[in-house]
Structure formats: C-alpha cells, structure tokens
C-alpha cells in the first residue's frame, strides 16, 4: 500500500459496529480492504468496539497495527448497535460514510455499488435486501411486519427492507451528527434529514460466525424507538379508543333502556357485567399510562442530557480528534449561560 494512500484525508469512511465478532473480523477486514482498494481512493475503516467481552478488541488492534487506515473506538461498556454506529459517524472524516455490519451479513463487495450511486449525485444510498438467506421464518416475518408497520405509522418515509447498511454524503452525516437524541433509530434519522435518496438491491448473507444479538426484546425496543421517535401515533390512539367507547355508550344506553321499557327484557345484569367492564376500561387506561410513560421516559432521557456513549480508548486518531466534536454540540447555547 502506498504511503500517499494511507496518509491523505480519506474520501470514504467505512463505519462498522463490533460486538463479539472476533472470529469474523479478519475476513471482514480483508473483504473491506479488497473492495475499497479497488477504488484507488483513500479510505478509512472506523470500527467501534461496543463493549465486547470476547477478544474482538485484541483482534482489531492487531489489524490496526497492520493497517493504520483502521481506526478504533473502544466503548467503556456495551451501548448498543445504534449508539456504536453513531460514534463511528461522529469520528468519520470521509466525504462519504458507509455504515456496514461487521458480521459479514452485509457483503463489503456491495460498497462499490453504493459509491457508484453516490457519484451520480445521490446523497443517501441505502442497500435494500433482496434476499435474507439463513434467517429463521420468525425473524423474516417479524422483520417484514416491522418494516411495513414503521412505514405506515411514522411520519417520515423510511424505505422498507433496508437495514443500516447505507452510504451517506458528508452533508447528511454533518446533519445527523447534530441530532443527539438518545433513543436512536438511524434509518429514520437519515430519512428525516432529506436530500436525494435512492436504494441499491443486494443479497444479505448468512451470519458466518457467532449469533445475532438482536433477540425479540431488542427488536421490539428498536420498533418502539422508531414509532415514538417519528410519530405520535400511540398517543393519538387514545382519541380513537375514547371515541369508540363513547359511541358504544351513546348507542348502548338508550338501547338498554328502550329494551327494558318496551319488552321488559333486562340486558346486562349483575356484578359480573360490571366487573368485566371495569377490568376492560382499566386495561385500556393502564395501556395508555404505559404509552405516556414511554414518551415520558424518552423526555427524561433527553432532559438528563447524558452523553450518548463513553469512550474508554481510541486507536489511530491523531491529536484533537473530531470524535469529540459532539461534546461541543452538546453545550447549551451561550445565551442560556448569561445572567438574567
Ligand atoms: N452490534 C453492536 N452492539 C450490540 C449488538 C450488535 O455493535 O449491542 C453489532 C454487531 O457486531 C453487528 C451489528 O451490530 O456488526 C448487527 O448486529 P447483529 O448481527 O447481532 O444483528 P442482526 O444482523 O441479527 O440484525
Ligand atoms: Mg447480523
């Protein structure tokens, strides 16, 4: 590799979150390197170690020793996939930033296709899954449902069947770096930013090593983040439910009275009816407590204003790195500090 290619400012930043992927990392690096070197332009690979308990960090450090274009961020603990991607984007310095999973499910060979579209002037190029071999039918169905539900409910047009595998222009990245919300849904945030967006089809690969760390619990959490982050739908649901209950009562009360007076038949008798109704209404009310609690909790997350992640160590970034840029953005506006 020539010195010029390693030292000049990267055009492309490949950002990969890493959680316990030590077995696959050397192959991941090899395939990224092959795909990127073929382009003949400077690039960097920013890997974020999201609190892996295996020796992923060791493996990455060895790769970094070999190839200084690899830069590492080591989190103080596991902060989750979306936050790891965020840290990588904060630190990336390329004109185009590519987000890719490090488990080789997103083939690095697709990156040049994304770049080709970017060169046509598209600012967000997302990779659309044509196939997803090796996933359980449960994952396939929940993922399909997930994407369609998000598409229907949320206010931004989030393309279906796309994960986080995508390329973003510097302008989009700069906009997103300023979005410091704590419960992050990166796909939604990229759509929200706007600019020209287009998809490129690809075939998702099977996971070669290790297991998925997105169990149902985490998928539901991500779905909630998507819904609450990009819509008020769950809150608006209260209106629909109250209207339905109101309508039923408006119709039912006269019906019961008329039936009794006209025919002497008694509809709905006794405690059992009352108990069932109370439980039903109670359940609906508790559900909406939950919904409001979800929004409240997210407001609380924002009000506390904690940093999104804590970095234990970095490798390969020289001097005062851009990585700290977000701290500047988190400062309150100066007018708030002035005595009143
Ligand atoms: N990942 C991460 N932090 C986590 C879980 C996962 O950085 O807490 C990384 C993981 O190493 C992988 C990517 O995020 O590169 C996607 O995770 P995974 O393959 O488990 O999800 P799936 O592909 O099953 O949706
Ligand atoms: Mg995966």
Coordinates of C-alpha atoms and ligand atoms in Angstrom, one line a residue:
X1 CA 0.0 0.0 0.0
X2 CA 1.4 3.4 -0.9
X3 CA 2.2 6.0 1.7
X4 CA 0.1 8.6 -0.1
X5 CA -3.0 6.4 0.1
X6 CA -2.6 5.9 3.8
X7 CA -1.8 9.4 4.9
X8 CA -4.1 11.6 2.9
X9 CA -7.5 12.5 4.1
X10 CA -10.0 9.7 3.4
X11 CA -12.7 10.1 0.8
X12 CA -14.6 7.2 2.2
X13 CA -15.2 6.2 5.8
X14 CA -16.4 2.7 6.4
X15 CA -18.1 2.6 9.8
X16 CA -18.6 -0.8 11.4
X17 CA -20.0 -1.5 14.9
X18 CA -18.5 -4.6 16.5
X19 CA -20.0 -6.7 19.3
X20 CA -18.2 -10.0 19.9
X21 CA -17.2 -10.7 16.3
X22 CA -13.6 -11.7 16.9
X23 CA -13.9 -14.8 14.7
X24 CA -15.1 -13.0 11.6
X25 CA -13.1 -9.7 11.9
X26 CA -10.0 -10.7 9.9
X27 CA -12.2 -11.8 7.0
X28 CA -14.3 -8.7 7.3
X29 CA -11.2 -6.5 7.1
X30 CA -9.8 -8.5 4.2
X31 CA -13.0 -8.1 2.2
X32 CA -13.4 -4.4 3.0
X33 CA -9.8 -3.8 2.1
X34 CA -10.2 -5.6 -1.3
X35 CA -13.4 -3.7 -2.2
X36 CA -12.0 -0.3 -1.1
X37 CA -8.5 -0.6 -2.5
X38 CA -10.0 -1.4 -5.9
X39 CA -11.5 2.1 -6.0
X40 CA -8.0 3.7 -5.8
X41 CA -9.0 6.5 -3.5
X42 CA -8.0 7.0 0.2
X43 CA -10.4 5.4 2.7
X44 CA -10.5 4.6 6.4
X45 CA -12.3 1.9 8.4
X46 CA -13.7 3.1 11.7
X47 CA -14.6 0.2 14.0
X48 CA -16.4 0.7 17.2
X49 CA -16.0 -1.9 19.9
X50 CA -19.3 -1.9 21.7
X51 CA -18.2 -3.5 24.9
X52 CA -17.4 -6.9 23.5
X53 CA -16.5 -9.5 26.2
X54 CA -14.5 -11.7 23.8
X55 CA -11.2 -10.7 22.3
X56 CA -12.6 -8.6 19.5
X57 CA -10.6 -5.6 20.7
X58 CA -7.3 -7.6 20.6
X59 CA -8.1 -8.7 17.0
X60 CA -8.9 -5.2 15.9
X61 CA -5.8 -3.8 17.5
X62 CA -3.7 -6.3 15.6
X63 CA -5.4 -5.3 12.4
X64 CA -4.8 -1.6 13.2
X65 CA -1.1 -2.3 13.7
X66 CA -1.0 -3.9 10.3
X67 CA -3.1 -1.2 8.5
X68 CA -3.2 2.3 10.0
X69 CA -6.3 3.1 8.0
X70 CA -8.2 1.1 10.6
X71 CA -9.2 3.4 13.4
X72 CA -10.7 2.1 16.6
X73 CA -13.1 3.4 19.2
X74 CA -13.4 1.3 22.3
X75 CA -16.5 1.9 24.4
X76 CA -16.4 1.7 28.2
X77 CA -19.3 -0.8 28.0
X78 CA -22.0 -2.1 25.7
X79 CA -24.1 0.9 24.5
X80 CA -26.0 -0.9 21.7
X81 CA -25.7 -1.1 17.9
X82 CA -27.3 2.3 17.1
X83 CA -25.1 4.1 19.5
X84 CA -22.0 2.4 18.2
X85 CA -22.9 3.4 14.7
X86 CA -23.4 7.0 16.0
X87 CA -19.9 7.1 17.5
X88 CA -18.4 5.8 14.2
X89 CA -20.2 8.6 12.3
X90 CA -19.0 11.2 14.8
X91 CA -15.5 10.1 14.2
X92 CA -15.6 9.5 10.5
X93 CA -13.9 12.1 8.3
X94 CA -14.6 11.0 4.8
X95 CA -16.7 12.8 2.2
X96 CA -19.0 9.7 2.1
X97 CA -19.6 7.5 5.1
X98 CA -20.7 3.9 4.7
X99 CA -22.3 2.0 7.6
X100 CA -21.9 -1.7 7.5
X101 CA -22.4 -4.6 10.0
X102 CA -19.1 -6.3 10.9
X103 CA -20.7 -9.8 11.0
X104 CA -20.4 -10.1 7.2
X105 CA -24.1 -10.2 6.7
X106 CA -23.8 -7.1 4.6
X107 CA -21.3 -8.0 1.9
X108 CA -18.5 -5.4 1.6
X109 CA -18.5 -6.1 -2.1
X110 CA -21.7 -4.1 -2.3
X111 CA -20.0 -0.9 -1.2
X112 CA -18.7 0.0 -4.7
X113 CA -22.3 -0.2 -5.9
X114 CA -23.3 2.3 -3.2
X115 CA -20.4 4.5 -4.1
X116 CA -21.3 4.4 -7.8
X117 CA -24.8 5.7 -7.0
X118 CA -23.3 8.4 -4.7
X119 CA -21.1 9.5 -7.6
X120 CA -24.3 10.0 -9.6
X121 CA -25.2 12.7 -7.0
X122 CA -27.4 10.7 -4.6
X123 CA -26.7 11.8 -1.0
X124 CA -28.2 8.8 0.7
X125 CA -27.8 5.4 -0.9
X126 CA -29.4 2.6 1.2
X127 CA -28.9 -1.1 0.5
X128 CA -32.2 -2.9 0.1
X129 CA -32.3 -6.5 1.0
X130 CA -33.5 -8.6 -2.0
X131 CA -33.0 -11.9 -0.1
X132 CA -32.2 -12.8 3.5
X133 CA -31.0 -16.4 3.5
X134 CA -30.4 -18.3 6.7
X135 CA -32.8 -16.3 8.9
X136 CA -35.5 -18.1 10.8
X137 CA -39.0 -17.7 9.5
X138 CA -39.8 -15.9 12.7
X139 CA -37.2 -13.3 12.1
X140 CA -38.3 -12.9 8.5
X141 CA -41.9 -12.4 9.4
X142 CA -41.2 -10.1 12.3
X143 CA -38.8 -8.1 10.2
X144 CA -41.3 -7.8 7.3
X145 CA -44.0 -6.7 9.7
X146 CA -41.7 -4.3 11.5
X147 CA -40.7 -2.5 8.3
X148 CA -44.3 -2.2 7.0
X149 CA -45.6 -1.1 10.3
X150 CA -42.9 1.6 10.7
X151 CA -43.6 2.7 7.1
X152 CA -47.4 3.1 7.8
X153 CA -47.1 4.7 11.3
X154 CA -44.2 7.1 11.2
X155 CA -44.2 10.5 9.6
X156 CA -41.0 10.0 7.6
X157 CA -40.8 7.8 4.6
X158 CA -38.5 5.1 5.8
X159 CA -37.8 2.7 2.9
X160 CA -38.9 -0.9 3.7
X161 CA -36.5 -3.9 3.9
X162 CA -33.4 -1.7 4.5
X163 CA -31.2 -2.1 7.5
X164 CA -28.5 0.3 8.5
X165 CA -26.3 -0.7 5.6
X166 CA -26.0 2.5 3.6
X167 CA -23.9 5.3 2.3
X168 CA -24.3 8.9 3.4
X169 CA -22.9 12.0 1.9
X170 CA -20.9 14.4 4.2
X171 CA -23.7 16.8 4.3
X172 CA -26.1 14.2 5.6
X173 CA -23.6 13.0 8.2
X174 CA -23.0 16.5 9.4
X175 CA -26.7 17.0 9.8
X176 CA -27.1 13.7 11.7
X177 CA -24.1 14.4 14.0
X178 CA -26.1 17.3 15.3
X179 CA -29.1 15.1 16.2
X180 CA -28.2 14.0 19.7
X181 CA -31.5 12.2 20.6
X182 CA -30.8 9.3 23.0
X183 CA -33.2 6.7 21.7
X184 CA -31.9 6.4 18.2
X185 CA -33.3 4.9 15.1
X186 CA -30.7 5.7 12.5
X187 CA -32.8 4.7 9.4
X188 CA -35.5 7.1 10.4
X189 CA -33.0 9.9 11.1
X190 CA -31.4 9.5 7.7
X191 CA -34.8 9.7 6.0
X192 CA -35.7 12.7 8.2
X193 CA -32.7 14.7 7.0
X194 CA -33.8 14.5 3.4
X195 CA -31.6 15.1 0.3
X196 CA -31.7 12.8 -2.6
X197 CA -32.1 9.2 -1.5
X198 CA -32.1 6.0 -3.5
X199 CA -31.7 2.3 -3.0
X200 CA -29.5 -0.4 -4.4
X201 CA -30.5 -4.0 -4.2
X202 CA -28.3 -6.6 -2.5
X203 CA -28.5 -10.1 -1.2
X204 CA -28.0 -10.4 2.5
X205 CA -25.6 -13.1 3.6
X206 CA -25.9 -15.6 6.4
X207 CA -24.1 -14.9 9.6
X208 CA -20.9 -17.0 9.4
X209 CA -19.7 -16.8 13.0
X210 CA -21.4 -16.1 16.3
X211 CA -25.1 -15.4 16.8
X212 CA -27.4 -12.4 16.3
X213 CA -27.5 -10.1 19.2
X214 CA -30.9 -8.8 18.2
X215 CA -33.3 -11.0 20.1
X216 CA -37.0 -10.2 20.1
X217 CA -36.6 -7.9 23.1
X218 CA -34.1 -5.7 21.3
X219 CA -36.2 -5.7 18.1
X220 CA -39.3 -4.6 20.0
X221 CA -37.2 -1.9 21.6
X222 CA -36.0 -0.7 18.2
X223 CA -39.5 -0.7 16.9
X224 CA -40.6 1.4 19.9
X225 CA -37.8 3.8 19.3
X226 CA -38.9 4.1 15.6
X227 CA -42.6 4.6 16.5
X228 CA -42.1 7.0 19.3
X229 CA -39.2 8.8 17.7
X230 CA -41.0 9.5 14.5
X231 CA -44.7 9.6 15.3
X232 CA -47.4 10.5 17.9
X233 CA -49.5 7.5 16.7
X234 CA -49.6 5.7 20.1
X235 CA -50.8 8.9 21.7
X236 CA -53.3 9.6 19.1
X237 CA -54.6 6.1 19.6
X238 CA -56.2 7.3 22.9
X239 CA -58.5 9.5 20.8
X240 CA -59.7 6.6 18.7
X241 CA -60.3 4.4 21.7
X242 CA -62.2 7.1 23.6
X243 CA -64.3 7.8 20.5
X244 CA -65.2 4.1 20.1
X245 CA -66.1 3.8 23.8
X246 CA -68.2 7.0 23.6
X247 CA -70.0 5.8 20.5
X248 CA -70.8 2.4 22.2
X249 CA -72.2 4.1 25.3
X250 CA -74.3 6.6 23.3
X251 CA -75.9 3.7 21.4
X252 CA -76.0 1.2 24.2
X253 CA -77.5 3.3 27.0
X254 CA -80.8 4.1 25.1
X255 CA -80.9 0.6 23.7
X256 CA -80.8 -0.9 27.1
X257 CA -83.5 1.5 28.4
X258 CA -85.8 1.0 25.4
X259 CA -85.4 -2.8 25.5
X260 CA -86.4 -2.8 29.2
X261 CA -89.4 -0.4 28.9
X262 CA -90.8 -1.9 25.7
X263 CA -90.2 -5.6 26.2
X264 CA -89.3 -6.0 29.8
X265 CA -86.1 -7.8 28.8
X266 CA -83.1 -7.0 31.0
X267 CA -79.9 -6.7 29.1
X268 CA -76.6 -6.8 31.1
X269 CA -77.4 -7.9 34.5
X270 CA -75.5 -8.0 37.8
X271 CA -71.9 -7.7 39.1
X272 CA -70.3 -9.9 36.5
X273 CA -71.0 -7.4 33.8
X274 CA -69.8 -4.5 35.9
X275 CA -66.6 -6.3 36.8
X276 CA -65.8 -7.2 33.2
X277 CA -66.4 -3.7 32.1
X278 CA -64.3 -2.2 34.8
X279 CA -61.4 -4.5 34.0
X280 CA -61.7 -3.7 30.3
X281 CA -61.7 0.0 30.9
X282 CA -58.9 -0.4 33.5
X283 CA -56.8 -2.3 31.0
X284 CA -57.3 0.4 28.3
X285 CA -56.4 3.1 30.8
X286 CA -53.2 1.3 32.0
X287 CA -52.2 0.7 28.4
X288 CA -52.3 4.4 27.9
X289 CA -50.4 5.0 31.1
X290 CA -47.8 2.8 29.5
X291 CA -47.8 4.7 26.2
X292 CA -47.5 8.1 28.0
X293 CA -44.8 6.6 30.2
X294 CA -42.8 5.6 27.2
X295 CA -42.8 9.2 25.9
X296 CA -42.2 10.5 29.4
X297 CA -39.2 8.2 29.8
X298 CA -37.8 9.4 26.5
X299 CA -38.3 13.0 27.5
X300 CA -36.4 12.2 30.7
X301 CA -33.6 10.7 28.7
X302 CA -33.3 14.0 26.8
X303 CA -33.6 16.2 29.8
X304 CA -30.8 14.5 31.7
X305 CA -28.6 15.2 28.6
X306 CA -26.1 12.5 29.3
X307 CA -23.6 11.8 26.6
X308 CA -24.6 9.1 24.2
X309 CA -21.6 7.0 24.9
X310 CA -18.4 6.8 27.0
X311 CA -15.2 6.1 25.2
X312 CA -12.5 4.1 27.1
X313 CA -9.9 4.3 24.4
X314 CA -9.2 5.3 20.8
X315 CA -6.6 4.0 18.4
X316 CA -5.4 5.6 15.2
X317 CA -6.9 9.0 15.6
X318 CA -4.2 11.6 15.9
X319 CA -4.3 14.7 18.0
X320 CA -7.5 16.5 18.9
X321 CA -9.9 14.3 17.0
X322 CA -13.3 15.1 15.5
X323 CA -14.6 12.4 17.8
X324 CA -15.0 15.0 20.5
X325 CA -16.9 17.3 18.2
X326 CA -20.3 16.2 19.6
X327 CA -19.3 17.5 23.0
X328 CA -19.1 21.0 21.6
X329 CA -22.6 20.5 20.1
X330 CA -23.9 19.4 23.4
X331 CA -23.0 22.7 25.1
X332 CA -26.2 24.7 25.8
X333 CA -26.5 27.8 23.7
X334 CA -24.4 30.6 25.1
X335 CA -27.4 32.8 25.8
X336 CA -28.6 30.3 28.4
X337 CA -25.4 31.0 30.4
X338 CA -25.8 34.7 30.6
X339 CA -27.0 36.1 33.9
X340 CA -30.7 37.1 33.7
Ligands
LIG1 N1 -23.7 -4.9 17.4 C1 -23.2 -3.9 18.3 N2 -23.7 -3.8 19.5 C2 -24.7 -4.6 20.0 C3 -25.2 -5.6 19.2 C4 -24.7 -5.7 17.9 O1 -22.3 -3.1 17.9 O2 -25.0 -4.5 21.2 C5 -23.2 -5.0 16.1 C6 -22.8 -6.4 15.6 O3 -21.4 -6.7 15.9 C7 -23.1 -6.4 14.1 C8 -24.2 -5.4 14.0 O4 -24.2 -4.6 15.2 O5 -22.0 -5.9 13.4 C9 -25.6 -6.1 13.8 O6 -25.8 -7.0 14.9 P1 -26.5 -8.4 14.7 O7 -25.8 -9.1 13.6 O8 -26.5 -9.1 16.1 O9 -28.0 -8.1 14.3 P2 -28.8 -8.7 13.1 O10 -28.0 -8.7 11.9 O11 -29.2 -10.1 13.6 O12 -30.0 -7.8 13.0
LIG2 MG1 -26.2 -9.6 11.7

